[in-house]
Amino acid sequence: MGGLSAALVLVSAGHALAGGFAAAEISVKGMGRANAGEAADVGASQLWWNPAAIARSPREISLGVQQRNMSSHLDDTGSTITRPIAPGGYTTPVGGQAHVSDGSADFTALNGAIAMPLGDRFAVGLSVEQPFRLKGDYGATGWGRYDTVRNRIDITDVQATVAMRATDWLDLGVGIDGQYMKAALDTASPNLDPTQPDGLQSLHGDGWDYGWTVGAQAHLEQLTLGASYRSAVDHKISGALSLSGLTGPLAGANFSAPATTAFSTPWTATLAARWAATPALTLDAQIVRSGWSKYDAIQVGFAGQTAVIPQNYKDTTSVAVGADYVVAAGWTVRGGVQFDPTPTPDNLREPGVADSDRRVYAVGASHELAAGAVVHAAFAYTDFQGARIFDDTSFYAGTAAQTNANLRGDFSGHALTGALGVDWRF
């Protein structure tokens, strides 16, 4: 029993590692146009989107901070739990708080990058970003507790880049990425006696893993084209898991042990264009294909055992369009819209990482200061289109104690993000 229950801790932990924790808030300037045209723009702040972006850049430091405030609603629409109580099982509502508001936490993200030219044709760069973030507290009595009570995932990406001007019009770049992940999850585990409080499954871990990125930019008079590819990253985090609070026949399943969790974050392929329609107006567009099908399964292990948990995510294509306009000497305003579909399948969408198709509406501005500094500000509104929660979980599967939780609900929400940044060329 203890071994099987340990595996189920990791199954639940895997459910928290989903598409809902990918974050688009990278460049402050780019956020102001909903990330339209980012892979075709130049400068240190574009390194995440295209390593070729610094081939024509002078010495530059880019710093930014984003504050995202999330408003979310999770509503129970008939979730049940079935315990193995004679004669044919005992099914009841999961009970608890039927409406959970703002379980997804607000967050502050920092990013920075530096670019240094080496002669007339080469440049090197270093960037630090937070491309994946998640934090939630849904409460020990929330209706989705058999998926998630609390969760947190932070991934920090450190990218070292080399870029070159291959010709007068073509730039190339390559980068090596190190990603540090830190994750934690608490999930309720039901006791057989419905009058007893739930037990608690806990997982935490961290680790470094690596990937790569390549890119190119074509500078064709008024038109700039950009293309980049970022590899998937195969993550394996090490930590510990525990199960506590089980009583009666399940008391022997309480345990604590080292554990590993392995899964892949997606590859991305990006195409972008920026067209200087007039000396003042630049039009921007970007398409991003994300290979979320790489997140097809989670491999979990402890005490020499390995379990494979299907996830069946689907690849997605996001589209963004925007514009920059110089309104006066030293002043630029911008705006953009983006459509970003969810990778989560309709038949497996968990309360702890509730996700849906989203639309992003953004505005921003830049002001050139003295001594080569440019200050950026941006504001974005993200509208989550709403989705159904569908999550079936079996606890103590394959034993006489098997207990099935069938979670059904509705998700809706929106996010407001503000950002400030500065680029300094020296």
XYZ file of C-alpha atoms in Angstrom:
426
model
C 0.000 0.000 0.000
C 2.725 2.473 0.903
C 4.493 2.079 -2.446
C 1.322 2.451 -4.472
C 0.269 5.491 -2.484
C 3.689 7.016 -3.079
C 3.236 6.626 -6.804
C -0.121 8.359 -6.543
C 1.538 11.348 -4.892
C 3.628 11.738 -8.002
C 0.660 11.259 -10.289
C -1.048 14.194 -8.636
C 2.163 16.208 -8.757
C 2.362 15.568 -12.450
C -1.097 17.006 -12.922
C 0.246 20.338 -11.657
C 2.923 20.504 -14.347
C 0.748 21.708 -17.191
C 0.478 24.315 -19.950
C -1.165 26.804 -17.624
C 2.182 27.743 -16.113
C 3.832 28.999 -19.336
C 4.283 32.788 -18.986
C 4.527 35.223 -21.900
C 5.786 38.203 -19.878
C 9.397 38.394 -21.052
C 10.341 41.688 -22.755
C 8.613 44.821 -21.432
C 8.718 46.451 -24.862
C 7.347 43.285 -26.449
C 4.607 42.955 -23.845
C 3.315 46.371 -24.923
C 2.442 44.940 -28.365
C 1.287 41.490 -27.119
C 4.619 39.963 -28.251
C 3.950 40.756 -31.910
C 7.153 40.929 -33.978
C 9.467 39.997 -31.114
C 11.612 37.519 -33.064
C 12.211 40.204 -35.719
C 13.182 42.999 -33.303
C 16.776 43.735 -32.269
C 18.439 44.219 -28.894
C 19.291 42.372 -25.708
C 15.685 42.198 -24.497
C 14.804 40.027 -27.522
C 17.269 37.216 -26.699
C 14.570 34.834 -25.445
C 12.723 35.168 -28.746
C 15.698 35.089 -31.128
C 19.415 34.665 -30.369
C 20.235 36.526 -33.609
C 18.689 39.708 -32.166
C 21.998 41.026 -30.789
C 24.104 40.667 -33.952
C 23.620 44.398 -34.743
C 23.236 45.577 -31.167
C 25.740 47.904 -29.468
C 26.764 47.242 -25.880
C 23.472 47.103 -24.064
C 21.899 46.153 -20.753
C 18.185 45.460 -20.515
C 16.278 45.152 -17.222
C 12.562 44.627 -16.607
C 9.978 43.849 -13.959
C 6.415 42.582 -14.461
C 3.584 42.422 -11.943
C 0.702 40.108 -12.834
C -2.578 40.149 -10.894
C -4.804 37.149 -11.580
C -8.537 36.890 -10.957
C -9.906 33.362 -11.332
C -13.082 31.449 -10.502
C -13.465 27.700 -10.060
C -17.015 26.426 -9.607
C -18.031 22.886 -8.713
C -20.648 21.492 -11.120
C -21.197 18.051 -9.608
C -17.902 16.545 -8.416
C -18.209 13.213 -6.616
C -16.102 10.728 -4.692
C -16.783 6.981 -4.548
C -15.409 5.003 -1.601
C -15.293 1.175 -1.473
C -18.094 0.816 1.022
C -20.382 -2.220 0.648
C -22.466 -3.269 -1.059
C -21.537 -1.487 -4.326
C -19.520 1.549 -3.352
C -20.605 4.744 -1.634
C -20.771 7.859 -3.845
C -21.159 11.323 -2.341
C -20.424 14.910 -3.419
C -16.812 15.864 -2.704
C -18.204 18.639 -0.532
C -16.167 21.537 0.739
C -16.021 25.006 -0.773
C -17.998 24.902 -4.035
C -16.747 28.274 -5.333
C -13.045 29.076 -5.140
C -12.020 32.624 -6.091
C -8.501 33.831 -6.830
C -6.755 30.565 -6.043
C -4.107 31.455 -8.622
C -1.627 33.782 -6.951
C -0.345 37.098 -8.269
C 3.350 37.185 -9.081
C 6.270 39.495 -9.753
C 8.829 38.500 -12.389
C 12.264 39.976 -13.068
C 14.310 39.648 -16.246
C 17.594 40.957 -17.523
C 19.992 40.667 -20.442
C 23.303 42.017 -21.667
C 24.795 42.171 -25.165
C 28.434 42.842 -26.055
C 29.722 43.247 -29.652
C 33.011 41.546 -30.566
C 34.384 43.470 -33.509
C 32.162 44.346 -36.458
C 30.497 40.976 -37.061
C 30.113 39.080 -33.779
C 28.324 39.603 -30.463
C 27.819 37.659 -27.259
C 24.975 37.895 -24.811
C 23.619 36.585 -21.536
C 19.980 36.665 -20.451
C 17.998 35.596 -17.391
C 14.249 35.067 -17.762
C 11.360 33.372 -15.933
C 9.397 31.738 -18.772
C 7.367 29.329 -16.601
C 5.654 30.281 -13.364
C 2.785 28.960 -11.275
C 1.579 29.489 -7.736
C -1.796 28.615 -6.276
C -3.556 28.067 -2.963
C -7.012 26.533 -3.386
C -7.547 25.624 0.246
C -7.704 22.317 2.101
C -11.517 22.394 1.864
C -11.852 23.481 -1.777
C -13.800 21.162 -4.081
C -10.676 20.566 -6.196
C -8.510 19.471 -3.251
C -8.154 15.900 -4.601
C -6.150 17.447 -7.442
C -4.467 20.424 -5.742
C -4.466 22.103 -2.347
C -1.387 24.238 -2.996
C 1.146 24.276 -5.834
C 4.153 26.240 -6.978
C 6.445 25.972 -9.987
C 9.264 28.385 -10.826
C 11.585 27.927 -13.812
C 14.461 30.352 -14.323
C 16.215 30.268 -17.708
C 19.838 31.392 -18.118
C 20.858 31.695 -21.777
C 24.362 32.244 -23.175
C 24.304 33.463 -26.789
C 26.665 33.988 -29.723
C 25.438 35.928 -32.775
C 27.003 37.059 -36.041
C 26.300 39.262 -39.043
C 26.641 36.623 -41.761
C 26.032 39.136 -44.571
C 24.944 42.750 -44.899
C 21.329 41.614 -44.513
C 21.439 38.235 -42.703
C 22.109 37.680 -38.979
C 22.466 34.311 -37.249
C 22.510 33.305 -33.575
C 22.741 30.294 -31.291
C 22.196 29.941 -27.552
C 22.614 27.363 -24.794
C 20.002 27.389 -22.031
C 20.247 26.196 -18.451
C 16.909 25.964 -16.672
C 16.542 25.705 -12.913
C 13.201 24.386 -11.717
C 11.813 24.468 -8.206
C 8.413 22.841 -7.611
C 6.087 21.924 -4.764
C 2.609 20.420 -4.521
C 0.162 19.485 -1.751
C -2.840 17.280 -2.588
C -5.597 15.872 -0.371
C -5.831 12.079 -0.080
C -9.202 10.667 1.046
C -9.644 8.392 4.035
C -12.002 5.449 3.669
C -14.190 6.732 6.479
C -15.985 9.814 5.047
C -16.303 11.265 8.549
C -12.501 11.482 8.887
C -10.471 14.437 7.557
C -8.392 13.927 4.444
C -4.769 12.904 4.472
C -2.159 15.028 2.736
C 0.232 14.151 -0.095
C 3.254 16.463 -0.433
C 5.950 16.678 -3.078
C 8.850 19.064 -3.517
C 11.968 19.024 -5.666
C 14.387 21.009 -7.790
C 17.033 20.558 -10.457
C 18.961 21.948 -13.448
C 18.359 20.847 -17.038
C 19.508 22.136 -20.424
C 18.335 23.033 -23.924
C 19.329 25.146 -26.922
C 18.001 27.747 -29.346
C 18.891 28.960 -32.853
C 17.648 31.902 -34.873
C 18.050 34.142 -37.906
C 17.007 37.626 -38.961
C 16.791 39.093 -42.463
C 17.026 42.894 -42.710
C 15.464 43.896 -46.046
C 15.260 47.692 -46.136
C 11.812 48.465 -44.651
C 11.063 44.804 -43.779
C 12.697 42.681 -41.072
C 11.954 38.966 -40.845
C 12.839 36.732 -37.902
C 12.747 32.983 -37.337
C 13.830 30.978 -34.304
C 13.571 27.538 -32.798
C 13.847 26.702 -29.108
C 14.345 23.084 -28.120
C 12.229 21.163 -25.671
C 13.873 20.684 -22.275
C 13.778 17.281 -20.621
C 13.409 18.013 -16.913
C 14.201 15.662 -14.077
C 13.796 17.073 -10.601
C 14.860 15.368 -7.401
C 13.281 15.855 -4.014
C 11.041 14.136 -1.519
C 7.440 13.049 -1.215
C 5.295 12.129 1.736
C 1.828 10.910 2.610
C 0.398 11.631 6.044
C -2.897 11.741 7.893
C -4.353 8.447 6.663
C -6.206 6.488 9.320
C -7.799 3.081 9.868
C -6.917 0.457 7.213
C -4.854 3.058 5.309
C -2.661 4.087 8.247
C 0.172 1.852 7.053
C 0.373 3.815 3.789
C 1.748 6.943 5.499
C 5.378 7.383 4.469
C 8.187 9.745 3.431
C 10.797 8.965 0.752
C 13.105 10.475 -1.900
C 11.492 10.851 -5.333
C 12.156 11.993 -8.886
C 9.782 13.432 -11.492
C 10.630 13.593 -15.218
C 8.780 15.376 -18.031
C 9.461 17.709 -20.968
C 8.551 21.343 -21.534
C 7.662 22.178 -25.166
C 9.763 23.196 -28.136
C 8.748 26.422 -29.894
C 9.127 27.572 -33.497
C 8.616 31.295 -34.121
C 8.152 33.370 -37.278
C 7.930 37.160 -37.054
C 7.920 40.251 -39.228
C 8.280 44.005 -38.695
C 7.483 46.397 -41.535
C 8.328 50.099 -41.400
C 5.242 51.266 -43.273
C 6.207 54.925 -42.749
C 9.050 56.645 -40.902
C 6.758 56.760 -37.846
C 4.682 53.564 -38.134
C 5.962 49.979 -37.824
C 3.580 47.042 -38.178
C 4.355 43.815 -36.283
C 3.214 40.197 -36.541
C 4.262 36.897 -34.980
C 3.254 33.231 -35.116
C 4.466 30.759 -32.476
C 4.038 27.006 -32.790
C 4.485 25.285 -29.424
C 5.193 21.569 -29.275
C 3.165 20.757 -26.170
C 2.766 17.192 -27.446
C 6.226 16.655 -25.932
C 4.366 16.819 -22.643
C 2.696 13.517 -23.403
C 3.543 11.728 -20.161
C 5.192 12.078 -16.768
C 7.620 9.500 -15.466
C 7.696 9.273 -11.701
C 9.990 7.232 -9.552
C 10.754 6.303 -5.966
C 12.366 3.311 -4.270
C 13.331 1.705 -7.583
C 9.799 1.928 -9.017
C 8.688 3.907 -12.095
C 5.202 4.907 -13.149
C 4.170 6.536 -16.451
C 1.206 8.919 -16.306
C -0.315 9.994 -19.676
C -1.026 13.716 -20.189
C -1.867 13.870 -23.936
C -1.284 17.571 -24.454
C -1.722 18.991 -27.954
C 0.486 21.325 -30.001
C -0.752 24.918 -30.270
C -0.322 27.931 -32.554
C -0.541 31.459 -31.168
C -0.886 34.560 -33.356
C -0.140 38.180 -32.471
C -0.364 41.454 -34.392
C 0.619 44.926 -33.279
C 2.126 48.285 -34.157
C 4.675 50.837 -32.941
C 4.198 54.541 -33.638
C 6.629 57.415 -33.046
C 4.428 60.228 -31.797
C 7.217 62.741 -31.145
C 10.986 62.898 -30.882
C 11.996 60.356 -28.228
C 8.453 59.020 -27.700
C 6.973 55.793 -29.087
C 3.617 54.217 -28.324
C 2.550 50.689 -29.240
C -0.256 48.198 -28.950
C -1.185 44.675 -29.958
C -3.507 41.707 -29.612
C -2.740 37.998 -29.300
C -4.745 34.780 -29.463
C -3.167 31.913 -27.523
C -5.023 28.558 -27.400
C -4.694 26.150 -24.496
C -2.776 22.893 -24.948
C -4.894 21.081 -22.359
C -7.226 18.357 -23.675
C -10.922 18.672 -22.939
C -10.979 15.247 -21.272
C -8.172 16.055 -18.823
C -8.168 19.558 -17.359
C -7.324 19.808 -13.657
C -8.460 22.433 -11.127
C -4.856 23.064 -10.024
C -3.772 24.241 -13.479
C -7.094 25.389 -14.902
C -6.390 26.758 -18.372
C -8.344 27.891 -21.424
C -7.955 29.721 -24.703
C -6.977 33.300 -24.025
C -6.875 36.671 -25.739
C -4.348 39.324 -24.775
C -4.859 43.064 -25.355
C -1.791 45.220 -24.710
C -0.540 48.800 -24.868
C 2.846 50.322 -24.121
C 5.155 53.281 -24.520
C 8.883 54.080 -24.637
C 10.786 57.275 -23.888
C 14.411 57.957 -24.760
C 16.419 59.556 -21.979
C 19.878 61.031 -22.005
C 23.035 58.893 -22.050
C 21.585 56.140 -24.234
C 18.815 54.978 -21.914
C 15.268 54.104 -23.015
C 12.486 53.550 -20.478
C 9.593 51.205 -21.357
C 6.169 50.742 -19.796
C 3.452 48.250 -20.729
C 0.020 47.117 -19.637
C -1.801 43.943 -20.737
C -5.251 42.511 -20.125
C -5.613 38.733 -20.560
C -9.105 37.339 -21.013
C -9.422 33.607 -20.340
C -12.304 32.321 -22.460
C -13.504 29.818 -19.865
C -13.349 26.019 -19.872
C -14.803 22.919 -18.263
C -12.825 21.083 -15.575
C -12.700 17.324 -16.146
C -10.411 15.278 -13.906
C -10.824 11.633 -12.874
C -8.377 10.329 -10.262
C -8.149 6.921 -8.615
C -6.533 6.684 -5.193
C -5.073 3.337 -4.036
C -5.851 1.924 -7.511
C -5.869 -1.826 -7.911
C -6.477 -2.504 -4.221
C -9.576 -3.158 -2.157
C -9.282 0.449 -0.950
C -9.565 2.030 -4.435
C -11.351 5.371 -4.146
C -12.387 7.361 -7.231
C -12.662 11.148 -7.341
C -14.491 12.582 -10.364
C -14.009 16.336 -10.460
C -16.289 18.447 -12.657
C -16.349 22.218 -12.741
C -16.120 25.480 -14.641
C -13.144 27.841 -14.910
C -13.096 31.520 -15.850
C -10.752 34.392 -15.196
C -8.694 37.315 -16.348
C -5.291 38.826 -15.599
C -3.908 42.362 -15.453
C -0.168 42.793 -15.987
C 1.896 45.944 -15.657
C 5.580 46.219 -16.524
C 8.474 48.676 -16.385
C 11.874 48.294 -18.001
C 14.965 50.107 -19.165
C 17.460 49.521 -21.975
C 20.826 51.203 -21.597
C 23.278 51.391 -24.463
C 26.795 52.325 -23.458
